[in-house]
PDB file of C-alpha atoms and ligand atoms in Angstrom:
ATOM      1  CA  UNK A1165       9.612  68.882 -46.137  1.00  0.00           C
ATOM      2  CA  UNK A1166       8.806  66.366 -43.293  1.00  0.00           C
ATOM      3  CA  UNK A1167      10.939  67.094 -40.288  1.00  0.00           C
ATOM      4  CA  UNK A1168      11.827  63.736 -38.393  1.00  0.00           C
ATOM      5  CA  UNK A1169      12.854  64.619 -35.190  1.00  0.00           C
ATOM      6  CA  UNK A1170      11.463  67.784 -33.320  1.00  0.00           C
ATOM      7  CA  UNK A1171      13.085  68.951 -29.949  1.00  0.00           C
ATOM      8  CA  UNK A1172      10.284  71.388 -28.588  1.00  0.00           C
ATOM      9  CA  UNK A1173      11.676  73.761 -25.799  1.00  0.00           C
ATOM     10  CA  UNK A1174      13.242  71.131 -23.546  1.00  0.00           C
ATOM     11  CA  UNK A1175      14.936  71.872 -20.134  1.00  0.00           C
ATOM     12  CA  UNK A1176      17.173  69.090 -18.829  1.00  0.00           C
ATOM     13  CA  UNK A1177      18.722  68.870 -15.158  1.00  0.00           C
ATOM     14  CA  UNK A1178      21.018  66.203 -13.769  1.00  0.00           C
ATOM     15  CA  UNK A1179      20.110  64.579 -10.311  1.00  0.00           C
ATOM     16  CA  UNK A1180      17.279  67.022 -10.287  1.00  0.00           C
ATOM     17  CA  UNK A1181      19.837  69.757  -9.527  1.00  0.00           C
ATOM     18  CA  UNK A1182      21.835  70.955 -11.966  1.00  0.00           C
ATOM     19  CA  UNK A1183      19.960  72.662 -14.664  1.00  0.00           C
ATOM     20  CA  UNK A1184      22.045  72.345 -18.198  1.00  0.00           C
ATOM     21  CA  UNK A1185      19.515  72.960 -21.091  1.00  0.00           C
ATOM     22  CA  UNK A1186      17.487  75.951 -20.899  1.00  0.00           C
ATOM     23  CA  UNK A1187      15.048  75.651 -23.288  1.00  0.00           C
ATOM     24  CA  UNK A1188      16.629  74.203 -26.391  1.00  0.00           C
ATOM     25  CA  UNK A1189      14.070  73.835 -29.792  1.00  0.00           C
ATOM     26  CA  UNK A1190      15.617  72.185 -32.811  1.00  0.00           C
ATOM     27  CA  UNK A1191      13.731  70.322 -35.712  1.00  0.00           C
ATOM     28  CA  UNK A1192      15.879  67.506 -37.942  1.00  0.00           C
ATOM     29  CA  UNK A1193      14.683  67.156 -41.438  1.00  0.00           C
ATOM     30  CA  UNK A1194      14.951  63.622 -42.785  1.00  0.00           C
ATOM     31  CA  UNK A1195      17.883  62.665 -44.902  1.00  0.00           C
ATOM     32  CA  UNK A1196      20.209  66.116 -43.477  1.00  0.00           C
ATOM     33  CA  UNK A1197      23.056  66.491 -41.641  1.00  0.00           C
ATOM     34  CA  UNK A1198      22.812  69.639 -38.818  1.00  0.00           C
ATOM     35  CA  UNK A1199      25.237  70.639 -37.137  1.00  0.00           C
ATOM     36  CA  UNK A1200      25.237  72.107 -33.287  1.00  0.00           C
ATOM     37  CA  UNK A1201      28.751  74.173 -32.794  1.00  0.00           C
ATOM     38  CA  UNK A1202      29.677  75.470 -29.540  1.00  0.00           C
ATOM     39  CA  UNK A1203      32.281  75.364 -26.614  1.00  0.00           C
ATOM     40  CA  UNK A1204      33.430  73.407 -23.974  1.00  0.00           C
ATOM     41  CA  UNK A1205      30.166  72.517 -21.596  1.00  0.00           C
ATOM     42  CA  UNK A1206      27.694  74.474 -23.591  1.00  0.00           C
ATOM     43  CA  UNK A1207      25.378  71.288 -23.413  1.00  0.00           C
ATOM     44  CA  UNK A1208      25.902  69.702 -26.970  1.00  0.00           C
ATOM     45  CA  UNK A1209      26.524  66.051 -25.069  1.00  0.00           C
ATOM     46  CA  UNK A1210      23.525  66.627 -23.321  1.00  0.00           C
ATOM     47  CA  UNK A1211      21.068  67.172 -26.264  1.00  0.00           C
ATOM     48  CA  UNK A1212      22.440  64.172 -27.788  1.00  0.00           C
ATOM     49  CA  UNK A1213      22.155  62.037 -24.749  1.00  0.00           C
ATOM     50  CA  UNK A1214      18.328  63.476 -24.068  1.00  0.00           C
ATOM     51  CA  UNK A1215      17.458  62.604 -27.740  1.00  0.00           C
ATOM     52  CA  UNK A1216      19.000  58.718 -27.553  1.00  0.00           C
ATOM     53  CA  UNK A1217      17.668  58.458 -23.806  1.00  0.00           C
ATOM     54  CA  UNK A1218      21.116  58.067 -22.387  1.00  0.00           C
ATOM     55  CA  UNK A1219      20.715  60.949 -20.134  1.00  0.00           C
ATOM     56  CA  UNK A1220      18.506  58.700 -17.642  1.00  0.00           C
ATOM     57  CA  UNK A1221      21.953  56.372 -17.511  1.00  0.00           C
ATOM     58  CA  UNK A1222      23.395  59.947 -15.968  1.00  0.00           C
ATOM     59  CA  UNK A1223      20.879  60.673 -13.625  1.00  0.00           C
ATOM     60  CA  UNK A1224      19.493  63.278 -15.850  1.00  0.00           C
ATOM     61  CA  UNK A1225      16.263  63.865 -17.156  1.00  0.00           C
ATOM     62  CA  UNK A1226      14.064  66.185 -19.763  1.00  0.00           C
ATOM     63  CA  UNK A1227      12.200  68.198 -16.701  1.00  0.00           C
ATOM     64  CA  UNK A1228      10.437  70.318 -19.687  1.00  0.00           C
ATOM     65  CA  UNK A1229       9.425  70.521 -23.104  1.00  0.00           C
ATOM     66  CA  UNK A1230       9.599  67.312 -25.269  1.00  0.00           C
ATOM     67  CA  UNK A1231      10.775  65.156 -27.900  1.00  0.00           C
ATOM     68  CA  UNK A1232       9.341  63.456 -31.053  1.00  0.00           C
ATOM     69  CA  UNK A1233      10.570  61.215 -33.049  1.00  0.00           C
ATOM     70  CA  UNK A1234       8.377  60.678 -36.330  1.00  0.00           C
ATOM     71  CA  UNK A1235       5.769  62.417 -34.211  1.00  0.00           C
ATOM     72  CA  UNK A1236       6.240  60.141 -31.520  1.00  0.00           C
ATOM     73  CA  UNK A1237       6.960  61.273 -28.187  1.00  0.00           C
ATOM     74  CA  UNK A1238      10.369  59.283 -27.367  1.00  0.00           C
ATOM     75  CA  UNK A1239      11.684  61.636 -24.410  1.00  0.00           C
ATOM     76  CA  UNK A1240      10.570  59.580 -21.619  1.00  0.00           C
ATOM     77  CA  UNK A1241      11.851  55.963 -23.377  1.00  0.00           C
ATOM     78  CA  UNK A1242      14.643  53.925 -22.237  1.00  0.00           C
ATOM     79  CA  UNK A1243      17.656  53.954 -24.697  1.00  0.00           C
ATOM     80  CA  UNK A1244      17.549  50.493 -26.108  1.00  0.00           C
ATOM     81  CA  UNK A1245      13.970  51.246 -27.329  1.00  0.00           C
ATOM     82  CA  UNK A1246      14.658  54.366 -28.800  1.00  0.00           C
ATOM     83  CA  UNK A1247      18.008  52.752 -30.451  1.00  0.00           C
ATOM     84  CA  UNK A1248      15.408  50.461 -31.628  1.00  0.00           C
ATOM     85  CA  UNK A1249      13.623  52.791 -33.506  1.00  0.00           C
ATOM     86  CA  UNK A1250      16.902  53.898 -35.093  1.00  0.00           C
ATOM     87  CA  UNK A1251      18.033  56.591 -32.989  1.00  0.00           C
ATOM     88  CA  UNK A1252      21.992  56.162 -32.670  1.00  0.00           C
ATOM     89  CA  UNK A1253      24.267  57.780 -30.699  1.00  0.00           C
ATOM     90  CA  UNK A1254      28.229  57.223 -31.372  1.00  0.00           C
ATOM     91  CA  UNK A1255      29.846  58.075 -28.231  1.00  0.00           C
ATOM     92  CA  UNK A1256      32.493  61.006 -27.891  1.00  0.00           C
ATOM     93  CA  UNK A1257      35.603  59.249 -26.166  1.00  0.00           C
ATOM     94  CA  UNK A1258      35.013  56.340 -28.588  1.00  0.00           C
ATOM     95  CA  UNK A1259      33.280  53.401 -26.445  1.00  0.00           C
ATOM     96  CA  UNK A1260      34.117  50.004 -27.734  1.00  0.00           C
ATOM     97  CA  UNK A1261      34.453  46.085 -26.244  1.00  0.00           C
ATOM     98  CA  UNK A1262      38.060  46.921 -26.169  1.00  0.00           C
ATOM     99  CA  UNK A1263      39.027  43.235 -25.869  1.00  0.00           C
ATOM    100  CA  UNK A1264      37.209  42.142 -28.714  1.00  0.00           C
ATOM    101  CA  UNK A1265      38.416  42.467 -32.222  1.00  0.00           C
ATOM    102  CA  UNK A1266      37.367  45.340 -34.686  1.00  0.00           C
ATOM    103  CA  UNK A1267      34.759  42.268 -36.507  1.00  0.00           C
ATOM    104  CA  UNK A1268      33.382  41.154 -33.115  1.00  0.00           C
ATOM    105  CA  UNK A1269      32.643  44.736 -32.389  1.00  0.00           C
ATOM    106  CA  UNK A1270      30.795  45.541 -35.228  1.00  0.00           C
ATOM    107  CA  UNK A1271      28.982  41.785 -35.413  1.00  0.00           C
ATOM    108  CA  UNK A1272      28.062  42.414 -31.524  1.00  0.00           C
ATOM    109  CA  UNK A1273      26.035  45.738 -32.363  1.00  0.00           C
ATOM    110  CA  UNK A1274      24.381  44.460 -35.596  1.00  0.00           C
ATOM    111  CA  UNK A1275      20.741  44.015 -35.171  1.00  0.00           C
ATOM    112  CA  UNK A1276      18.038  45.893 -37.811  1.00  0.00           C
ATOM    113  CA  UNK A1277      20.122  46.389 -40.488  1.00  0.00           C
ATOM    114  CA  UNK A1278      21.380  42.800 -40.059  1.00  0.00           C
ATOM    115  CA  UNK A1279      18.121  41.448 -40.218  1.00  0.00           C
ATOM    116  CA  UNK A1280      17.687  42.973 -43.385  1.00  0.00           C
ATOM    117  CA  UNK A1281      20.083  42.369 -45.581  1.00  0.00           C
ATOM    118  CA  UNK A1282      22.602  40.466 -43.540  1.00  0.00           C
ATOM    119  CA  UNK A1283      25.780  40.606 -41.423  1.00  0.00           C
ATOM    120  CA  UNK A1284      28.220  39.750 -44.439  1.00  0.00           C
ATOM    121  CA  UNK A1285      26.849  42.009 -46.648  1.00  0.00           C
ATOM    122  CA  UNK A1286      26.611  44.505 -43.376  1.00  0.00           C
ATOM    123  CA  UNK A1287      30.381  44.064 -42.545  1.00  0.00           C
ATOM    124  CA  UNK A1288      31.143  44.462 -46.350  1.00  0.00           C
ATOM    125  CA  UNK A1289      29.072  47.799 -46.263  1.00  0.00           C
ATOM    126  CA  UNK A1290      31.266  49.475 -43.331  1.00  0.00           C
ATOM    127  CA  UNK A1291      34.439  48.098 -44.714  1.00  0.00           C
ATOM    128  CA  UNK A1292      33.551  49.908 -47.812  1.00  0.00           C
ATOM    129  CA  UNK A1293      32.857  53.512 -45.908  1.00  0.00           C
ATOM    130  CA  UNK A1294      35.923  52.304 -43.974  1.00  0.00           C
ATOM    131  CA  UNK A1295      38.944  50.001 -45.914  1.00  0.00           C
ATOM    132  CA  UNK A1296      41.166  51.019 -42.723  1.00  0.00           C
ATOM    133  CA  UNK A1297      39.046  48.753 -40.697  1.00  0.00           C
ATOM    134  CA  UNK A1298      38.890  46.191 -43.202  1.00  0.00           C
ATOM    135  CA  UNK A1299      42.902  46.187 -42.419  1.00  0.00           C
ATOM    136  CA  UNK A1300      42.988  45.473 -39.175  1.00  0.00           C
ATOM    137  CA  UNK A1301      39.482  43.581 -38.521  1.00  0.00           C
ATOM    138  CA  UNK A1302      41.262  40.855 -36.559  1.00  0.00           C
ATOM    139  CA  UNK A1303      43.010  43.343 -33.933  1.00  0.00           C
ATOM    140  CA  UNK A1304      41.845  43.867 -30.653  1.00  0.00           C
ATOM    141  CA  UNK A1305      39.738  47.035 -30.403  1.00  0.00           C
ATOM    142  CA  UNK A1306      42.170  48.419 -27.244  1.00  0.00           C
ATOM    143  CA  UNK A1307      44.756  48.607 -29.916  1.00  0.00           C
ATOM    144  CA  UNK A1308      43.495  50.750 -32.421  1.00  0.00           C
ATOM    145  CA  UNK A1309      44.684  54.347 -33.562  1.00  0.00           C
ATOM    146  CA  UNK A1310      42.258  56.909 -32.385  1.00  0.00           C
ATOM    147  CA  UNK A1311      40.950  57.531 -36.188  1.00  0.00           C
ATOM    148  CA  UNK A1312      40.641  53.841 -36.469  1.00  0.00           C
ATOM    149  CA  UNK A1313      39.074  53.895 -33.090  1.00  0.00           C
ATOM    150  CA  UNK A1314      36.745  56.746 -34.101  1.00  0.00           C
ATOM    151  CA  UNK A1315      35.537  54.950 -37.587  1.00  0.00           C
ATOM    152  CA  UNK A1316      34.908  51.730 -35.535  1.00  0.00           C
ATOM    153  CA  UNK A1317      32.525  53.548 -33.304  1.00  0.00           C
ATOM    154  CA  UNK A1318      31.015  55.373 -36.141  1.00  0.00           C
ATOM    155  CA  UNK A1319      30.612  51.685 -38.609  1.00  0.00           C
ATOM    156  CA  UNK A1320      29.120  50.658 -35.703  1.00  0.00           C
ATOM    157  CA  UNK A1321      26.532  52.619 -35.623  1.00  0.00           C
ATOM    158  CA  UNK A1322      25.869  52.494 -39.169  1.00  0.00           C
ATOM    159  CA  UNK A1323      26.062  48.393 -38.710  1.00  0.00           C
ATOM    160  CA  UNK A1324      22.599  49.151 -37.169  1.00  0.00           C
ATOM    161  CA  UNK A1325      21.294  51.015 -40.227  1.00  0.00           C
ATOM    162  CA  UNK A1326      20.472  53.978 -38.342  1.00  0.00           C
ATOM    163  CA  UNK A1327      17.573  56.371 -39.364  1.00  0.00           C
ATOM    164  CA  UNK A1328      19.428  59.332 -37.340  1.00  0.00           C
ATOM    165  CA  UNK A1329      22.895  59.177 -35.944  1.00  0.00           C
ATOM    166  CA  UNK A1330      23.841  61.414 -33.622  1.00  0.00           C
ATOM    167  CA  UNK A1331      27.440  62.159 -33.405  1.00  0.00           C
ATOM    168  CA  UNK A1332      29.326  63.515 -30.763  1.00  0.00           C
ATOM    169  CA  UNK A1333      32.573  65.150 -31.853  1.00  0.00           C
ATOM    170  CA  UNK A1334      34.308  62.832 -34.223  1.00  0.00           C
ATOM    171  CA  UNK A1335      37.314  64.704 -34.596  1.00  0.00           C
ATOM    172  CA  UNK A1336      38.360  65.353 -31.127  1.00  0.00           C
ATOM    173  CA  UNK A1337      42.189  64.641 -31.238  1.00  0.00           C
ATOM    174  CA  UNK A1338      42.795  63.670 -34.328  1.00  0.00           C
ATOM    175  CA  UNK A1339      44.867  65.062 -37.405  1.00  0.00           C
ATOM    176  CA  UNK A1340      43.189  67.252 -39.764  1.00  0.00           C
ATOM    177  CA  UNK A1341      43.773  65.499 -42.404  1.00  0.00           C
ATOM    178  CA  UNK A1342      41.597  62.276 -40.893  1.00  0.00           C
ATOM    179  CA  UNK A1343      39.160  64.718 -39.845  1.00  0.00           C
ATOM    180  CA  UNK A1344      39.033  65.326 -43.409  1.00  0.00           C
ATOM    181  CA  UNK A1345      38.540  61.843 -44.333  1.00  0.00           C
ATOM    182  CA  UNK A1346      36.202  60.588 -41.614  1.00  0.00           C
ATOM    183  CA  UNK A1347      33.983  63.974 -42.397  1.00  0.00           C
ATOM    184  CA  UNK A1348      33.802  62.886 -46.128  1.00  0.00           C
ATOM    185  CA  UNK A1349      32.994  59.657 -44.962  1.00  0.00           C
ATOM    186  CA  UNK A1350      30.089  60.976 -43.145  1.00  0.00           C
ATOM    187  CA  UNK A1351      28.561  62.714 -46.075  1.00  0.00           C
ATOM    188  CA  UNK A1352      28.558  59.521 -47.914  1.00  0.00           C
ATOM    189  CA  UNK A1353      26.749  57.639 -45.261  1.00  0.00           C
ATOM    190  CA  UNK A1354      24.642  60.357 -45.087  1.00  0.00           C
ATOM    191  CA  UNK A1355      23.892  60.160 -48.907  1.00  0.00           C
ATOM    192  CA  UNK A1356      24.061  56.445 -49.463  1.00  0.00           C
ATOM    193  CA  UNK A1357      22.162  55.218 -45.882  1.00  0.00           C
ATOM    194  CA  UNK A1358      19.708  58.552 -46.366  1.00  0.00           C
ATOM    195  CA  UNK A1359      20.480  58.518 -42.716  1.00  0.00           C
ATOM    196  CA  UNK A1360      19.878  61.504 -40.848  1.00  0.00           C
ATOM    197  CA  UNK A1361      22.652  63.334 -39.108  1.00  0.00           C
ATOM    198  CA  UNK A1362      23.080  65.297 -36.003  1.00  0.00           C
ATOM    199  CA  UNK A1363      26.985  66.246 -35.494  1.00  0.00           C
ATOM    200  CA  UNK A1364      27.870  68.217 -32.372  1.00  0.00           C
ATOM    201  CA  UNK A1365      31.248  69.537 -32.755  1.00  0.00           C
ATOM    202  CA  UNK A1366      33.982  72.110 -30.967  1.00  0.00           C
ATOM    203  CA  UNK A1367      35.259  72.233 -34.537  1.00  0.00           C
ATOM    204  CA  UNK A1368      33.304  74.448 -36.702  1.00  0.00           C
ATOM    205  CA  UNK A1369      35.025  74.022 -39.464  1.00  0.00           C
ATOM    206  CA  UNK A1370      34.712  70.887 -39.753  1.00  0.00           C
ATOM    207  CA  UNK A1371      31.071  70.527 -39.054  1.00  0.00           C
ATOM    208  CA  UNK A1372      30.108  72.886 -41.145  1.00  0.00           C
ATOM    209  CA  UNK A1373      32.084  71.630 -44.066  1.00  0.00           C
ATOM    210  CA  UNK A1374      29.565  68.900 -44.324  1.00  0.00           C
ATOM    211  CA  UNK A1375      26.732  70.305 -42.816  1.00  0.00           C
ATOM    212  CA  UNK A1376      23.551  71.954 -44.456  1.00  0.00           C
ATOM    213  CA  UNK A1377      22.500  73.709 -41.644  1.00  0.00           C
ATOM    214  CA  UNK A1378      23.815  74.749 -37.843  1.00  0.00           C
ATOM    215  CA  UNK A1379      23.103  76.026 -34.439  1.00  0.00           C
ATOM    216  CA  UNK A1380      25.319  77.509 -32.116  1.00  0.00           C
ATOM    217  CA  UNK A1381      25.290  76.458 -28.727  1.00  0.00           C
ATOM    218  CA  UNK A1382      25.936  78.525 -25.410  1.00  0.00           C
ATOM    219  CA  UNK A1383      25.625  77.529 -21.719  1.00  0.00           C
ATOM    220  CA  UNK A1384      22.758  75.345 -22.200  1.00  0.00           C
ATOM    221  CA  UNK A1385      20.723  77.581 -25.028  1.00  0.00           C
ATOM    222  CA  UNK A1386      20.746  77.865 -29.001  1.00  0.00           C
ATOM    223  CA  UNK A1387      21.961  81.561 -29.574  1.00  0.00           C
ATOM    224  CA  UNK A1388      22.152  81.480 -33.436  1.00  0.00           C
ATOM    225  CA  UNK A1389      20.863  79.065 -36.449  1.00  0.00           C
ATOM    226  CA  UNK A1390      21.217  79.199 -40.449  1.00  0.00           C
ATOM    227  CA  UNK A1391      22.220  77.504 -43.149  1.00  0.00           C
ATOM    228  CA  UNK A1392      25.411  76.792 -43.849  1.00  0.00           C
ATOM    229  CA  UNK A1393      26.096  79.785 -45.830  1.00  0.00           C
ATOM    230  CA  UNK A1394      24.634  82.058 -43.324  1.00  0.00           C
ATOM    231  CA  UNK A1395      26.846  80.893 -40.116  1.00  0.00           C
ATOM    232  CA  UNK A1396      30.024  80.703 -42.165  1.00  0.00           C
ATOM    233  CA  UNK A1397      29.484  84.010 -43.425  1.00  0.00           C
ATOM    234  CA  UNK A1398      28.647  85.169 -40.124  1.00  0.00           C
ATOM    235  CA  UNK A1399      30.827  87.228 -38.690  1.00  0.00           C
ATOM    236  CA  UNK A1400      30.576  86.877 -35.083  1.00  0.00           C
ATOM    237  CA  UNK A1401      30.663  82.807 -35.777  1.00  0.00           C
ATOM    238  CA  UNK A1402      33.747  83.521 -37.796  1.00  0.00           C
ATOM    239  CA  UNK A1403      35.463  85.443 -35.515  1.00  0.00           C
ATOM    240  CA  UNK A1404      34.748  83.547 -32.552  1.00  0.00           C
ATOM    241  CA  UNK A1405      34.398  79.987 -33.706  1.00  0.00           C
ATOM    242  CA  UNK A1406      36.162  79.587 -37.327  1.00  0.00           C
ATOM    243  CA  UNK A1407      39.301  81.440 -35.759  1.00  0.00           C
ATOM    244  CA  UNK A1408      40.801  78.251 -35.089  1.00  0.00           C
ATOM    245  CA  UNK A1409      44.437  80.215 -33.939  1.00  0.00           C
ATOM    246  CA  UNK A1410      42.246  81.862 -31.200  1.00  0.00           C
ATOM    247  CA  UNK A1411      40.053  78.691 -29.956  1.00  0.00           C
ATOM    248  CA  UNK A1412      41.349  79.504 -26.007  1.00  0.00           C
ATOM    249  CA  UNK A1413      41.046  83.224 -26.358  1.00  0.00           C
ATOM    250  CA  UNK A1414      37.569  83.497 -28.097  1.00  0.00           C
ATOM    251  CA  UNK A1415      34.366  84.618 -25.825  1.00  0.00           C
ATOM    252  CA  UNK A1416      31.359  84.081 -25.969  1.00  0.00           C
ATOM    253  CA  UNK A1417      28.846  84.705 -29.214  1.00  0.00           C
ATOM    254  CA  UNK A1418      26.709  86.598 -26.390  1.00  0.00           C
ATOM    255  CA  UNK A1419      29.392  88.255 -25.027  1.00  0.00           C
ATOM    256  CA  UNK A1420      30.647  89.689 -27.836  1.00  0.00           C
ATOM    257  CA  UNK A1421      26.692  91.065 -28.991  1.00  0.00           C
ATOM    258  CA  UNK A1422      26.696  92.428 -25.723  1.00  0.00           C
ATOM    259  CA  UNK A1423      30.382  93.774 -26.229  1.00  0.00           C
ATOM    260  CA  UNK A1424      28.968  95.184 -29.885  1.00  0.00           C
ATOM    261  CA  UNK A1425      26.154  96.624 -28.333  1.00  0.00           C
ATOM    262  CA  UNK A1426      27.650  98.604 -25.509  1.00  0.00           C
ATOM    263  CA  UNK A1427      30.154  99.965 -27.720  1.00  0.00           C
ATOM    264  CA  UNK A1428      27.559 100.990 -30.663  1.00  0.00           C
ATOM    265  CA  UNK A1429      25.594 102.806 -27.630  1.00  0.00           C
ATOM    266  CA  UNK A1430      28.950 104.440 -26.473  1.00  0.00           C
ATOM    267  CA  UNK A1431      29.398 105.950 -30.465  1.00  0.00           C
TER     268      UNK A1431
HETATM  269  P1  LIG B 583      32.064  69.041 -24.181  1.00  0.00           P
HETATM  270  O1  LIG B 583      32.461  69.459 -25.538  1.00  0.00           O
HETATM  271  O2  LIG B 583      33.060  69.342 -23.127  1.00  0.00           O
HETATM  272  O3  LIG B 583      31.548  67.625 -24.113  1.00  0.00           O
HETATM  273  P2  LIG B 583      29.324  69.886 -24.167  1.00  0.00           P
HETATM  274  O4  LIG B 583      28.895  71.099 -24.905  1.00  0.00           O
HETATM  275  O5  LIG B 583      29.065  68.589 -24.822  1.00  0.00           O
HETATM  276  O6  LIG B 583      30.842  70.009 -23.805  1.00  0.00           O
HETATM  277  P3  LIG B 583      27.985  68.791 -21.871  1.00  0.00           P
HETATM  278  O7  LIG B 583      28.915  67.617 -21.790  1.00  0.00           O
HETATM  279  O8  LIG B 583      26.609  68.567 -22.326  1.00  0.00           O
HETATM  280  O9  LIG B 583      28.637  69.954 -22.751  1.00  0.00           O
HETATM  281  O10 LIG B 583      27.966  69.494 -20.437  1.00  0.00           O
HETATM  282  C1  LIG B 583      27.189  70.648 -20.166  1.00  0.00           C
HETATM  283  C2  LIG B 583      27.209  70.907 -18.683  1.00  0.00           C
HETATM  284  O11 LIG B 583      26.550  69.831 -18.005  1.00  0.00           O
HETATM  285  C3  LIG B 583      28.602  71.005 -18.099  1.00  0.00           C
HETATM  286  O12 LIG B 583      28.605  72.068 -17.172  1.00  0.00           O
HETATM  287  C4  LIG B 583      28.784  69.685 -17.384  1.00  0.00           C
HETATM  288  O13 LIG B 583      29.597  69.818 -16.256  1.00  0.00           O
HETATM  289  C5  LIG B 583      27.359  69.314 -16.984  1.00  0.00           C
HETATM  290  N1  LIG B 583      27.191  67.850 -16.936  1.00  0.00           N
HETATM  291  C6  LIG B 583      27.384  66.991 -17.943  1.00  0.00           C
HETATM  292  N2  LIG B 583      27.135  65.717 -17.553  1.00  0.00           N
HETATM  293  C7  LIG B 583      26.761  65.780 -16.256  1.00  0.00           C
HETATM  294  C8  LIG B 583      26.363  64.808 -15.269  1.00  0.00           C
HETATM  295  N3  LIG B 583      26.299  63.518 -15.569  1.00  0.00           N
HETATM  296  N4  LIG B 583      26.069  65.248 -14.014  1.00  0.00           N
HETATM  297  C9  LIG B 583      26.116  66.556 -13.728  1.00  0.00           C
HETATM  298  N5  LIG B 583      26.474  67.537 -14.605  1.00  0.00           N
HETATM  299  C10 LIG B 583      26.800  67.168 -15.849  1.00  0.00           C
END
């Protein structure tokens, strides 16, 4: 199986001081959707913004290692030519022109999937992944729910018939039940776009309800991979990231090998 994107052992530091990634490898098969779990700061933002380039908006920068796109070395190209290639990143926080209406937003990003087959049949596309926005096209962006905020981000990406969109936790503060929808709604882009997916989520549960297969992130290193079977089944991952009740309690998956460890060695 051809893999589409390859991260190879990359190190990233902001303003040449702070060193986040320590030596993260990852490989994204075409037409997937992988998931990268992990906590607060572990560096899932990060990867994402070194794949689409956006780290150099940050003052960060790949110091090691490298990244290929189609076996094309993209790690040291601006964003708006790797977004050219098809490389998408949806923004956590949910970025948008908020003072132009949910239409103008999507009609502003269109660009190679316009080209292609068109913006009306474009715009009829996303409001088919998404009636909601269909609903409220003509409202100004700033007013929008979150989840309507969150599947205008996401159709916008898709607007630009992405070959891999990287997503940065769509369901941060919102309901379960629209978590539930929006993730659905992934997997069908995913199938119908054959768009590639790279979802970096706090929410394991979620993620790996649509994923195939998953890493888990800690402080700036991959500590654990499998498929989707394999993680859920997992019981340090379920104990310490699909125990939703204990999300500000839980250590860390090292922590608690280390903790396993110690207290096979002490009988
Ligand atoms: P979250 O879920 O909170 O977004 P994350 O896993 O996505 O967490 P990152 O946002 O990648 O983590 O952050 C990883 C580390 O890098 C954190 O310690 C953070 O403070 C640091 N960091 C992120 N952006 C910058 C920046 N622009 N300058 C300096 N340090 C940064």
């Amino acid at each position: 199986m051809q893999m589409l994107l390859n991260v190879n052992n990359i190190e990233v530091k902001y303003q040449n001081a702070i060193l986040v990634l320590k030596g993260v490898s990852f490989s994204l098969t075409e037409g997937k959707i992988v998931t990268i779990i992990g906590a607060n700061g572990a560096g899932k933002t990060t990867t994402l913004k070194a794949i689409s380039g956006l780290l150099h908006t940050e003052d960060g920068e790949v110091t090691h290692g490298s990244i290929e796109f189609n076996g094309k070395k993209i790690d040291r190209m601006k964003p708006e030519e790797i977004s050219q290639m098809g490389i998408l990143q949806a923004l956590e926080g949910r970025k948008v022109f908020e003072h132009l209406t949910v239409e103008e937003n999507l009609r502003v990003v269109a660009n190679r999937g316009t080209k292609r087959i068109g913006i009306k049949k474009n715009l009829d596309k996303i409001y088919n992944y998404f009636p909601r926005l269909k609903d409220v096209k003509n409202l100004e962006s700033g007013y929008l729910s979150g989840g309507e905020m969150q599947m205008l981000v996401i159709g916008s990406c898709v607007m630009a018939s992405p070959r891999i969109l990287l997503l940065d936790e769509p369901s941060l503060g919102l309901s379960p039940i629209l978590v539930k929808e929006i993730f659905a709604i992934v997997k069908k882009i995913n199938q119908e776009e054959k768009a590639t997916i790279l979802l970096v989520e706090q929410n394991a549960n979620a993620a790996l309800s649509i994923a195939e297969y998953g890493f888990v992130m800690e402080n700036g290193r991959i500590v654990l991979d499998g498929t989707m079977e394999k993680l859920k089944n997992n019981e340090d991952v379920k104990e310490f990231y699909l125990g939703l009740s204990r999300i500000n309690e839980r250590r860390s998956y090292r922590e608690v090998k280390h903790y396993k460890r110690r207290k096979r060695w002490l009988g």
